Tab-separated table of C-alpha atoms in Angstrom:
chain	number	residue	atom	x	y	z
W	1	MET	CA	4.170	-32.615	-13.307
W	2	THR	CA	1.677	-29.785	-15.370
W	3	SER	CA	4.075	-26.623	-14.805
W	4	LEU	CA	6.703	-25.389	-16.940
W	5	SER	CA	10.454	-26.241	-15.532
W	6	ASP	CA	13.172	-23.083	-15.913
W	7	GLN	CA	14.637	-24.668	-19.568
W	8	ASP	CA	10.768	-25.080	-20.623
W	9	LYS	CA	10.815	-21.181	-20.201
W	10	ASP	CA	14.094	-21.187	-21.195
W	11	VAL	CA	13.101	-22.657	-24.405
W	12	LEU	CA	9.576	-20.671	-25.569
W	13	GLN	CA	11.610	-17.825	-24.887
W	14	GLU	CA	13.471	-18.746	-27.445
W	15	PHE	CA	10.938	-19.794	-29.470
W	16	ILE	CA	9.106	-16.226	-29.006
W	17	GLY	CA	11.846	-14.529	-29.528
W	18	ASP	CA	11.795	-10.254	-28.638
W	19	GLY	CA	14.263	-11.285	-24.895
W	20	PRO	CA	11.924	-12.192	-21.881
W	21	LYS	CA	8.823	-13.315	-20.741
W	22	CYS	CA	6.540	-12.991	-17.884
W	23	PHE	CA	4.032	-16.045	-17.759
W	24	THR	CA	0.783	-16.215	-15.789
W	25	LYS	CA	-1.553	-18.816	-16.119
W	26	LEU	CA	-5.012	-17.931	-16.425
W	27	TYR	CA	-6.822	-21.927	-16.783
W	28	SER	CA	-6.039	-25.381	-16.309
W	29	ALA	CA	-8.248	-27.836	-17.217
W	30	LYS	CA	-7.185	-29.603	-14.170
W	31	GLU	CA	-8.892	-26.439	-11.394
W	32	ASN	CA	-10.986	-24.963	-13.496
W	33	GLY	CA	-13.345	-27.345	-15.324
W	34	CYS	CA	-12.396	-29.276	-19.278
W	35	SER	CA	-14.832	-26.712	-21.314
W	36	ALA	CA	-14.822	-24.733	-24.093
W	37	ILE	CA	-16.774	-22.039	-21.488
W	38	ALA	CA	-13.892	-22.016	-19.226
W	39	PHE	CA	-11.992	-21.217	-20.993
W	40	HIS	CA	-13.259	-19.038	-23.401
W	41	GLN	CA	-13.903	-16.858	-20.440
W	42	ARG	CA	-10.577	-17.158	-18.866
W	43	CYS	CA	-9.046	-16.184	-21.714
W	44	ASN	CA	-10.527	-14.665	-24.255
W	45	ASN	CA	-9.355	-10.920	-25.217
W	46	ARG	CA	-6.238	-11.841	-22.515
W	47	GLY	CA	-3.477	-11.032	-26.092
W	48	PRO	CA	-0.702	-13.385	-26.367
W	49	THR	CA	-1.418	-16.510	-25.034
W	50	LEU	CA	0.568	-20.335	-24.558
W	51	THR	CA	-1.458	-23.600	-24.565
W	52	VAL	CA	0.348	-26.662	-23.149
W	53	VAL	CA	-1.113	-30.235	-23.136
W	54	TYR	CA	0.606	-32.583	-21.010
W	55	ASN	CA	-0.379	-35.941	-21.286
W	56	GLU	CA	0.219	-39.237	-19.479
W	57	ASP	CA	2.769	-40.266	-21.273
W	58	GLY	CA	4.806	-37.542	-20.413
W	59	HIS	CA	4.380	-35.688	-24.155
W	60	VAL	CA	4.571	-31.831	-23.753
W	61	TYR	CA	3.253	-30.303	-26.842
W	62	GLY	CA	0.483	-26.760	-27.915
W	63	GLY	CA	0.315	-23.352	-29.417
W	64	TYR	CA	1.275	-20.049	-29.006
W	65	THR	CA	-0.250	-17.126	-30.671
W	66	SER	CA	-0.597	-13.224	-30.203
W	67	ILE	CA	-3.655	-12.714	-30.925
W	68	SER	CA	-6.616	-12.509	-27.911
W	69	TRP	CA	-8.336	-15.168	-28.443
W	70	GLN	CA	-12.406	-15.001	-28.825
W	71	SER	CA	-16.520	-16.779	-28.958
W	72	THR	CA	-18.021	-16.066	-31.850
W	73	SER	CA	-18.574	-18.357	-34.944
W	74	ILE	CA	-16.142	-20.649	-36.830
W	75	GLN	CA	-13.733	-17.651	-37.673
W	76	LYS	CA	-10.132	-18.663	-39.377
W	77	VAL	CA	-7.465	-15.557	-37.806
W	78	TYR	CA	-4.913	-14.271	-39.113
W	79	ASP	CA	-1.697	-13.815	-36.955
W	80	LYS	CA	1.782	-14.186	-38.649
W	81	ASN	CA	3.526	-14.781	-35.127
W	82	ALA	CA	1.998	-17.664	-34.156
W	83	PHE	CA	3.569	-21.657	-33.505
W	84	LEU	CA	3.402	-25.510	-32.635
W	85	PHE	CA	5.865	-27.002	-30.385
W	86	CYS	CA	6.451	-30.021	-28.631
W	87	LEU	CA	8.827	-29.350	-25.822
W	88	ARG	CA	8.400	-33.629	-25.453
W	89	GLY	CA	7.339	-36.193	-27.538
W	90	ASP	CA	8.404	-39.307	-29.061
W	91	GLY	CA	12.276	-38.978	-29.577
W	92	GLU	CA	12.115	-34.720	-29.283
W	93	GLU	CA	13.286	-33.206	-25.726
W	94	GLN	CA	14.782	-30.923	-26.844
W	95	GLY	CA	11.956	-28.777	-27.930
W	96	LYS	CA	10.883	-28.602	-31.249
W	97	LYS	CA	8.875	-25.103	-33.108
W	98	PHE	CA	5.820	-25.755	-36.192
W	99	PRO	CA	6.155	-22.649	-37.539
W	100	ILE	CA	3.118	-20.948	-39.189
W	101	ARG	CA	2.717	-21.078	-42.959
W	102	LYS	CA	-0.274	-20.139	-43.830
W	103	TYR	CA	-1.722	-16.693	-41.803
W	104	GLU	CA	-4.730	-16.291	-42.889
W	105	SER	CA	-5.577	-19.641	-40.907
W	106	ALA	CA	-2.865	-19.070	-37.921
W	107	VAL	CA	-6.302	-20.052	-35.330
W	108	VAL	CA	-10.008	-20.600	-35.290
W	109	TYR	CA	-11.984	-19.070	-32.835
W	110	GLU	CA	-15.713	-20.757	-31.910
W	111	GLU	CA	-17.260	-20.697	-29.349
W	112	GLN	CA	-17.471	-24.025	-28.673
W	113	PHE	CA	-13.678	-24.991	-29.462
W	114	GLY	CA	-11.196	-25.153	-26.788
W	115	PRO	CA	-8.044	-23.106	-27.908
W	116	THR	CA	-7.899	-24.900	-31.521
W	117	PHE	CA	-4.817	-24.350	-33.882
W	118	GLY	CA	-4.656	-23.765	-38.034
W	119	SER	CA	-7.759	-25.001	-40.579
W	120	GLY	CA	-6.453	-29.040	-40.228
W	121	PRO	CA	-6.743	-28.520	-37.096
W	122	ASP	CA	-3.523	-28.361	-36.802
W	123	LEU	CA	-3.745	-28.270	-32.900
W	124	GLY	CA	-7.862	-28.896	-32.590
W	125	VAL	CA	-7.530	-29.735	-27.897
W	126	PHE	CA	-11.250	-30.046	-27.431
W	127	THR	CA	-14.176	-29.484	-28.441
W	128	GLY	CA	-17.458	-28.988	-25.747
W	129	THR	CA	-17.298	-30.229	-22.138
W	130	ILE	CA	-13.987	-33.086	-21.283
W	131	THR	CA	-15.418	-34.724	-17.968
W	132	LYS	CA	-12.634	-35.835	-15.573
W	133	GLU	CA	-12.161	-39.909	-15.163
W	134	ASP	CA	-11.234	-41.328	-12.102
W	135	ASP	CA	-7.966	-41.644	-12.150
W	136	GLY	CA	-8.068	-37.534	-12.842
W	137	THR	CA	-7.100	-37.920	-16.743
W	138	PHE	CA	-9.304	-36.482	-19.458
W	139	SER	CA	-9.485	-37.810	-22.460
W	140	LEU	CA	-9.298	-35.346	-24.837
W	141	ASN	CA	-11.782	-35.253	-28.397
W	142	SER	CA	-7.892	-33.433	-30.054
W	143	LYS	CA	-7.733	-33.425	-33.038
W	144	MET	CA	-4.124	-33.075	-35.589
W	145	ALA	CA	-4.339	-32.206	-39.257
W	146	ALA	CA	-1.876	-30.772	-40.702
W	147	GLU	CA	-2.587	-27.647	-42.703
W	148	SER	CA	-1.298	-24.319	-41.567
W	149	PHE	CA	1.508	-25.277	-39.549
W	150	ASP	CA	5.545	-25.929	-41.559
W	151	HIS	CA	5.823	-29.815	-40.930
W	152	MET	CA	8.095	-30.297	-42.909
W	153	PRO	CA	9.961	-33.515	-41.939
W	154	VAL	CA	7.930	-34.463	-38.960
W	155	SER	CA	4.781	-33.105	-37.674
W	156	LEU	CA	3.536	-32.084	-34.093
W	157	GLY	CA	0.993	-35.998	-34.745
W	158	ASP	CA	3.647	-37.784	-35.384
W	159	LEU	CA	5.267	-36.411	-32.055
W	160	THR	CA	2.825	-36.697	-29.735
W	161	SER	CA	-0.433	-39.087	-30.168
W	162	THR	CA	-4.346	-37.846	-29.563
W	163	ASP	CA	-5.231	-41.154	-28.008
W	164	ILE	CA	-3.217	-40.481	-25.294
W	165	SER	CA	-5.380	-39.264	-22.069
W	166	VAL	CA	-4.639	-35.926	-20.765
W	167	VAL	CA	-3.155	-34.770	-17.185
W	168	ASP	CA	-4.101	-31.272	-17.874
W	169	VAL	CA	-4.250	-28.058	-20.526
W	170	VAL	CA	-3.259	-25.266	-18.953
W	171	VAL	CA	-2.862	-21.901	-20.821
W	172	TYR	CA	-0.373	-19.078	-19.601
W	173	SER	CA	-0.784	-14.860	-21.020
W	174	VAL	CA	2.459	-14.185	-22.101
W	175	GLU	CA	3.967	-10.252	-21.242
W	176	ASP	CA	6.907	-8.836	-21.937
W	177	PHE	CA	8.551	-8.647	-18.963
W	178	ARG	CA	9.827	-5.179	-19.586
W	179	GLN	CA	6.380	-3.617	-19.420
W	180	ASN	CA	6.610	-4.499	-15.336
W	181	VAL	CA	10.042	-2.735	-14.848
W	182	MET	CA	9.998	0.184	-13.312
W	183	ALA	CA	12.718	2.943	-13.711
W	184	GLN	CA	12.896	3.780	-9.929
W	185	GLN	CA	12.630	1.093	-6.704
W	186	TRP	CA	8.809	1.423	-5.337
W	187	ARG	CA	10.381	1.345	-1.392
W	188	ASP	CA	13.549	2.920	-1.297
W	189	GLU	CA	15.141	0.535	0.171
W	190	PRO	CA	16.327	-2.169	0.109
W	191	LYS	CA	20.169	-1.900	-1.476
W	192	PHE	CA	21.549	-3.633	-3.724
W	193	ASP	CA	25.059	-3.395	-3.374
W	194	LYS	CA	28.098	-4.669	-0.480
W	195	GLN	CA	27.699	-1.637	0.925
W	196	TYR	CA	23.993	-2.441	2.227
W	197	LEU	CA	24.373	-6.023	2.726
W	198	ASN	CA	27.551	-5.389	4.961
W	199	THR	CA	25.160	-3.172	7.124
W	200	LEU	CA	21.688	-5.617	7.197
W	201	LEU	CA	24.365	-8.629	8.508
W	202	ASP	CA	26.015	-6.059	11.089
W	203	ASP	CA	22.542	-4.266	12.017
W	204	VAL	CA	21.350	-8.554	12.042
W	205	GLU	CA	23.889	-9.954	13.872
W	206	SER	CA	24.229	-7.356	16.538
W	207	TYR	CA	20.208	-6.711	17.302
W	208	TRP	CA	18.506	-7.974	20.938
W	209	PRO	CA	15.764	-7.681	22.158
W	210	LEU	CA	15.080	-3.886	22.699
W	211	LYS	CA	18.540	-2.763	23.033
W	212	GLU	CA	18.279	0.738	21.867
W	213	PHE	CA	15.868	0.681	24.733
W	214	GLY	CA	18.989	0.009	27.345
W	215	VAL	CA	17.629	-3.458	28.099
W	216	PRO	CA	20.663	-6.006	28.512
W	217	GLU	CA	21.695	-8.249	26.471
W	218	GLU	CA	21.020	-10.875	29.174
W	219	ALA	CA	17.502	-9.611	29.843
W	220	LEU	CA	15.738	-11.963	27.093
W	221	GLN	CA	18.113	-14.185	24.780
W	222	HIS	CA	15.704	-14.375	21.844
W	223	VAL	CA	12.897	-12.920	20.659
W	224	ASN	CA	10.235	-15.477	18.171
W	225	ILE	CA	9.324	-14.995	14.901
W	226	LEU	CA	5.983	-17.440	14.559
W	227	LEU	CA	6.030	-18.918	10.376
W	228	ILE	CA	2.282	-19.879	9.195
W	229	GLY	CA	1.201	-20.344	5.814
W	230	PRO	CA	-0.718	-23.405	3.392
W	231	ILE	CA	0.885	-25.955	2.383
W	232	GLY	CA	3.812	-25.372	-0.289
W	233	ALA	CA	4.125	-21.669	-0.136
W	234	GLY	CA	8.010	-21.682	1.154
W	235	LYS	CA	8.404	-21.114	4.844
W	236	SER	CA	11.306	-23.708	5.172
W	237	SER	CA	12.784	-22.320	2.514
W	238	PHE	CA	12.503	-18.566	3.407
W	239	LEU	CA	14.667	-20.042	6.917
W	240	ASN	CA	16.556	-22.066	5.164
W	241	SER	CA	17.911	-18.760	2.641
W	242	VAL	CA	17.604	-16.811	6.525
W	243	GLU	CA	20.525	-19.854	8.068
W	244	SER	CA	22.429	-19.735	4.262
W	245	VAL	CA	23.727	-16.189	5.172
W	246	PHE	CA	25.178	-16.868	7.780
W	247	ARG	CA	26.456	-19.912	6.530
W	248	GLY	CA	28.277	-18.822	3.624
W	249	HIS	CA	26.816	-21.192	1.693
W	250	VAL	CA	23.267	-23.726	1.034
W	251	SER	CA	21.638	-24.770	3.825
W	252	MET	CA	18.830	-27.085	4.151
W	253	SER	CA	18.600	-27.247	8.171
W	254	ALA	CA	14.517	-27.157	7.600
W	255	ALA	CA	13.435	-29.811	5.310
W	256	ALA	CA	11.801	-28.313	2.127
W	257	GLY	CA	10.067	-29.074	-0.618
W	258	SER	CA	6.090	-29.640	-2.683
W	259	ARG	CA	4.553	-33.005	-2.050
W	260	GLY	CA	1.394	-32.289	-2.274
W	261	LYS	CA	1.930	-32.502	2.234
W	262	SER	CA	3.349	-30.589	4.716
W	263	VAL	CA	7.238	-31.609	5.445
W	264	THR	CA	6.618	-30.155	8.062
W	265	SER	CA	4.930	-32.315	10.816
W	266	MET	CA	6.155	-30.483	13.742
W	267	TYR	CA	7.017	-26.930	15.526
W	268	ARG	CA	10.211	-27.006	15.680
W	269	GLN	CA	12.583	-23.683	16.980
W	270	TYR	CA	15.659	-22.915	14.419
W	271	PRO	CA	18.284	-20.822	16.696
W	272	VAL	CA	20.546	-18.721	13.667
W	273	THR	CA	24.502	-19.404	14.384
W	274	ALA	CA	26.446	-16.272	14.123
W	275	SER	CA	28.591	-16.190	10.757
W	276	ASP	CA	31.505	-16.340	13.467
W	277	ASN	CA	30.188	-20.212	14.708
W	278	ARG	CA	30.187	-19.054	18.517
W	279	HIS	CA	26.960	-17.481	19.368
W	280	TYR	CA	23.652	-18.104	18.392
W	281	LEU	CA	22.021	-14.761	17.293
W	282	HIS	CA	19.123	-13.425	19.476
W	283	PHE	CA	16.317	-14.763	17.003
W	284	GLN	CA	14.959	-18.116	16.553
W	285	MET	CA	12.373	-18.883	13.913
W	286	CYS	CA	9.267	-21.323	14.509
W	287	ASP	CA	8.109	-23.850	11.683
W	288	CYS	CA	5.051	-25.185	12.013
W	289	ARG	CA	2.771	-27.764	9.938
W	290	GLY	CA	1.545	-26.174	7.185
W	291	LEU	CA	-2.364	-25.206	6.321
W	292	GLU	CA	-4.829	-27.529	4.545
W	293	ASP	CA	-8.087	-27.782	4.291
W	294	GLY	CA	-8.645	-31.322	6.510
W	295	PHE	CA	-6.249	-29.946	8.538
W	296	SER	CA	-6.433	-27.350	11.058
W	297	LEU	CA	-3.125	-25.312	13.395
W	298	ASN	CA	-6.055	-23.218	15.306
W	299	LYS	CA	-6.720	-26.082	17.300
W	300	ASP	CA	-2.751	-25.523	19.107
W	301	ILE	CA	-2.484	-21.862	18.173
W	302	GLU	CA	-2.442	-20.425	21.607
W	303	GLY	CA	-0.842	-22.622	23.478
W	304	ILE	CA	2.060	-21.979	19.899
W	305	LEU	CA	1.171	-18.069	20.318
W	306	ASP	CA	1.778	-18.526	24.759
W	307	GLY	CA	4.997	-20.654	24.710
W	308	HIS	CA	3.194	-24.001	26.210
W	309	ALA	CA	4.395	-25.803	22.993
W	310	PRO	CA	7.661	-27.550	23.845
W	311	ASN	CA	10.506	-28.095	21.130
W	312	ASN	CA	9.907	-30.988	17.608
W	313	TYR	CA	6.174	-31.025	20.120
W	314	ILE	CA	3.786	-33.253	17.153
W	315	PHE	CA	1.116	-32.063	15.744
W	316	ASN	CA	-1.939	-34.307	16.033
W	317	SER	CA	-5.311	-34.053	13.743
W	318	SER	CA	-7.187	-35.966	16.343
W	319	SER	CA	-6.547	-34.214	19.611
W	320	ALA	CA	-5.051	-30.627	20.650
W	321	LEU	CA	-2.145	-29.661	22.906
W	322	THR	CA	-2.424	-30.385	26.159
W	323	SER	CA	-0.876	-30.007	29.786
W	324	LYS	CA	-0.238	-34.210	28.930
W	325	ALA	CA	1.802	-33.667	26.346
W	326	HIS	CA	5.815	-34.739	26.362
W	327	GLY	CA	7.033	-31.272	27.588
W	328	TYR	CA	4.239	-29.645	28.082
W	329	ILE	CA	5.623	-26.178	29.269
W	330	ARG	CA	3.127	-25.323	31.966
W	331	ASP	CA	4.368	-21.492	32.583
W	332	PRO	CA	6.672	-20.421	29.705
W	333	LYS	CA	8.733	-17.292	30.084
W	334	LEU	CA	8.866	-14.635	27.611
W	335	LYS	CA	11.673	-16.429	25.389
W	336	ASP	CA	8.983	-19.283	25.290
W	337	LYS	CA	6.040	-16.515	23.974
W	338	ILE	CA	6.023	-15.696	20.412
W	339	HIS	CA	7.095	-12.026	19.366
W	340	CYS	CA	5.873	-11.762	16.016
W	341	VAL	CA	3.887	-14.319	13.581
W	342	VAL	CA	4.660	-13.107	9.933
W	343	TYR	CA	2.189	-15.277	7.785
W	344	VAL	CA	4.038	-16.854	4.399
W	345	LEU	CA	2.020	-16.921	1.334
W	346	ASP	CA	2.846	-18.048	-2.625
W	347	SER	CA	2.937	-15.449	-4.985
W	348	GLU	CA	2.613	-17.593	-7.702
W	349	LYS	CA	-0.907	-18.771	-6.909
W	350	TYR	CA	-2.221	-15.404	-7.290
W	351	SER	CA	-4.507	-14.549	-9.990
W	352	ALA	CA	-7.341	-11.522	-10.427
W	353	GLU	CA	-8.680	-12.340	-13.480
W	354	VAL	CA	-9.385	-16.233	-13.301
W	355	GLY	CA	-10.754	-15.846	-9.675
W	356	MET	CA	-6.916	-17.609	-8.207
W	357	SER	CA	-6.537	-16.934	-4.080
W	358	PHE	CA	-3.004	-17.435	-2.546
W	359	MET	CA	-5.409	-21.022	-1.119
W	360	THR	CA	-8.197	-21.839	-0.540
W	361	GLU	CA	-11.326	-21.064	1.388
W	362	GLY	CA	-10.632	-24.182	3.808
W	363	VAL	CA	-7.030	-22.695	4.251
W	364	LYS	CA	-7.784	-18.849	4.566
W	365	GLU	CA	-11.067	-19.201	7.429
W	366	GLN	CA	-8.431	-21.290	9.081
W	367	ILE	CA	-6.143	-18.227	8.356
W	368	THR	CA	-8.782	-16.029	9.806
W	369	ASP	CA	-8.990	-17.297	12.608
W	370	ILE	CA	-5.460	-17.612	14.254
W	371	MET	CA	-5.255	-14.142	13.069
W	372	GLU	CA	-8.232	-13.408	15.838
W	373	LYS	CA	-5.809	-14.952	18.298
W	374	VAL	CA	-3.347	-13.004	17.507
W	375	ASP	CA	-4.662	-9.513	16.984
W	376	GLN	CA	-6.091	-10.482	20.888
W	377	ARG	CA	-2.970	-10.951	22.064
W	378	GLY	CA	-1.149	-8.059	20.141
W	379	ILE	CA	1.341	-9.455	18.271
W	380	PRO	CA	2.443	-7.857	14.737
W	381	GLN	CA	1.351	-9.784	12.241
W	382	LEU	CA	3.477	-9.258	8.418
W	383	ILE	CA	3.677	-10.461	5.383
W	384	LEU	CA	6.232	-12.988	3.632
W	385	LEU	CA	5.553	-12.945	0.289
W	386	ASN	CA	7.535	-16.010	-1.614
W	387	LYS	CA	8.212	-16.892	-4.935
W	388	ILE	CA	7.866	-13.264	-6.828
W	389	ASP	CA	11.008	-14.562	-9.403
W	390	ASN	CA	7.773	-16.834	-10.095
W	391	THR	CA	5.518	-14.086	-10.808
W	392	CYS	CA	7.450	-11.048	-12.092
W	393	ALA	CA	10.309	-12.794	-15.945
W	394	ALA	CA	12.511	-9.655	-14.443
W	395	THR	CA	13.147	-10.817	-11.274
W	396	LYS	CA	13.633	-14.266	-12.304
W	397	GLU	CA	16.078	-12.761	-14.554
W	398	ASN	CA	17.470	-9.922	-12.159
W	399	THR	CA	16.621	-9.982	-7.839
W	400	SER	CA	17.383	-7.197	-7.132
W	401	ALA	CA	14.731	-6.105	-9.772
W	402	VAL	CA	11.988	-6.959	-7.443
W	403	TYR	CA	11.383	-3.298	-5.548
W	404	ARG	CA	11.141	-2.425	-8.718
W	405	SER	CA	8.908	-4.697	-10.959
W	406	ASP	CA	4.981	-3.079	-10.414
W	407	LEU	CA	3.750	-6.897	-11.006
W	408	ILE	CA	5.276	-7.803	-7.289
W	409	ARG	CA	3.538	-4.220	-6.349
W	410	GLN	CA	0.278	-5.194	-7.463
W	411	ARG	CA	0.612	-8.522	-6.260
W	412	CYS	CA	1.930	-7.208	-3.130
W	413	PHE	CA	-1.724	-4.454	-2.891
W	414	HIS	CA	-3.159	-7.922	-4.015
W	415	ALA	CA	-1.746	-10.411	-0.144
W	416	ALA	CA	-2.707	-7.317	1.590
W	417	ASN	CA	-5.752	-7.122	0.920
W	418	CYS	CA	-5.953	-11.710	0.758
W	419	LEU	CA	-5.230	-10.886	4.937
W	420	GLY	CA	-7.361	-7.883	5.663
W	421	LEU	CA	-3.455	-6.612	6.598
W	422	PRO	CA	-1.689	-2.647	5.413
W	423	PRO	CA	0.723	-3.045	2.780
W	424	LEU	CA	3.859	-2.385	4.241
W	425	THR	CA	3.637	-5.264	6.248
W	426	VAL	CA	3.729	-7.318	2.798
W	427	LEU	CA	7.852	-8.163	2.090
W	428	PRO	CA	8.364	-9.668	-1.702
W	429	MET	CA	11.030	-12.403	-1.420
W	430	LYS	CA	12.892	-14.848	-4.041
W	431	ASN	CA	14.343	-18.290	-2.089
W	432	HIS	CA	17.117	-20.523	-3.038
W	433	TYR	CA	15.942	-22.291	-5.588
W	434	MET	CA	18.574	-24.343	-8.433
W	435	GLU	CA	21.573	-22.381	-6.749
W	436	LEU	CA	23.772	-24.403	-4.633
W	437	THR	CA	26.378	-21.462	-3.530
W	438	THR	CA	24.292	-18.005	-1.990
W	439	SER	CA	24.129	-15.211	-3.782
W	440	ASP	CA	24.567	-11.269	-2.744
W	441	GLU	CA	20.624	-10.906	-3.819
W	442	VAL	CA	17.820	-13.413	-2.393
W	443	ALA	CA	20.856	-12.647	1.159
W	444	ILE	CA	19.923	-8.917	1.054
W	445	LEU	CA	16.092	-9.982	-0.102
W	446	ALA	CA	16.567	-12.211	3.333
W	447	LEU	CA	18.351	-9.752	6.287
W	448	TYR	CA	16.183	-6.820	4.998
W	449	ASN	CA	13.094	-8.891	5.563
W	450	LEU	CA	14.388	-10.438	9.005
W	451	ARG	CA	15.749	-6.916	10.121
W	452	GLN	CA	11.570	-5.789	9.453
W	453	MET	CA	10.243	-8.974	12.363
W	454	LEU	CA	13.273	-7.666	14.675
W	455	ARG	CA	11.742	-4.098	14.653
W	456	SER	CA	7.961	-5.801	15.062
W	457	ALA	CA	9.334	-8.321	16.990
W	458	ASP	CA	10.940	-5.317	19.461
W	459	ALA	CA	8.047	-2.231	18.614
W	460	TYR	CA	5.990	-5.335	20.732
W	461	LEU	CA	8.182	-5.846	22.968
W	462	ARG	CA	8.453	-1.753	24.037
W	463	VAL	CA	4.591	-1.702	23.989
W	464	ASN	CA	3.978	-4.952	26.565
W	465	TYR	CA	7.496	-5.864	27.778
W	466	LEU	CA	9.873	-2.689	28.967
W	467	ASP	CA	9.469	-2.264	31.821
W	468	GLU	CA	9.263	-6.137	32.804
W	469	LEU	CA	12.275	-6.425	30.808
W	470	ARG	CA	13.908	-3.485	32.877
W	471	GLN	CA	12.968	-4.936	35.751
W	472	GLU	CA	15.718	-7.697	34.926
W	473	ARG	CA	18.404	-5.933	34.798
W	474	TYR	CA	17.339	-4.704	37.791
W	475	GLU	CA	17.543	-7.344	39.298
W	476	SER	CA	20.628	-8.590	37.689
W	477	GLN	CA	22.618	-5.924	38.491
W	478	LEU	CA	21.373	-6.954	42.715
W	479	SER	CA	22.749	-9.690	42.174
């Protein structure tokens, strides 16, 4: 585990003080290379930062400085707010803080040094360039000699070891989340109150395709919403969030998780039962294998869009969907086809400052190819921007702050630019993660985003199939 847990963030926020913080990854030795040059390129002039070291013994430690890193000749720099810390070390699992004693030598600037704290140095993480070992770890040339930071009764070096290989070194920018909260929402809807939740529930439960155009309920039993995205982006988690609204408890119907590979191995259609448990609602969420380098969904996408893929179709890396596949739908009806495509992205993956995108270039090429096929069919396309609570501390503390977060607003623009879609197509979302019970705020986001998807599907049906569906009504009246 080389990321900060919620508990870690709570401890570090208490160490830093002055309220909740937003931690944004600037640099990772594993992702960007373990070198002083890479560190300075990504972390200089970025304000307060937190450096976290993860070693093979499971120790997690590092340092905080409230001033920006710089590339200069060796220079000791004043910072009265700096401190070292150990989140997990030998015999220390609750977190220990080592405050600065000698303010004038809190950090050391040097272009050939990685993050360096104190004149000892009390924590010199690495110097120069460290080559990654075959097992993916780094044998750092770290140094620890307690000099500038408080070390009674133990020092950071007493709790950790410099001769243990390191899994990763990560540097985060640290911002006060209040800087990102706007006085008013940047979209008029949704509203985060009980009345609005009830309105959304009624809208979704009473929905049927083209209801407002006089098409009868039996003309098309459901619309199909296809979720596509990189592995770990949260497609299945959104499915579970939607179903949880109608079950009244957190549901896990769709397998979800982050295991380095796609948890979903097949094309699955998920009907959702109304809250009275008496009937299915008039939509299906369609999940498919997560996109990754080395595995492409593109050979199957046309069959899925056009309704040939049967429920529970298993993706095969070596062959595409053909008419010989078990359950293949040779003559698909409108109810079998896809009526809206939603690209699911992980908000936490993006960082413009250090060139981190929502996905790899290989996955982006796959999505670009998929989008071309979707465009050819005129199917509407939206973006679901997941994990916004991990992007913005204000939203993590209070989900209803999502549409007042300038950080989330900016991230929506970046997601739209990434896929070349209008910003209005981006729908920010927080799914259930630690909670075992539902919350009104998550329910409102899930229903609001779902309603946008249903409206998009309706627009597609109105333009392409309204006359056909009205004819269905005429025929049903004659029979």
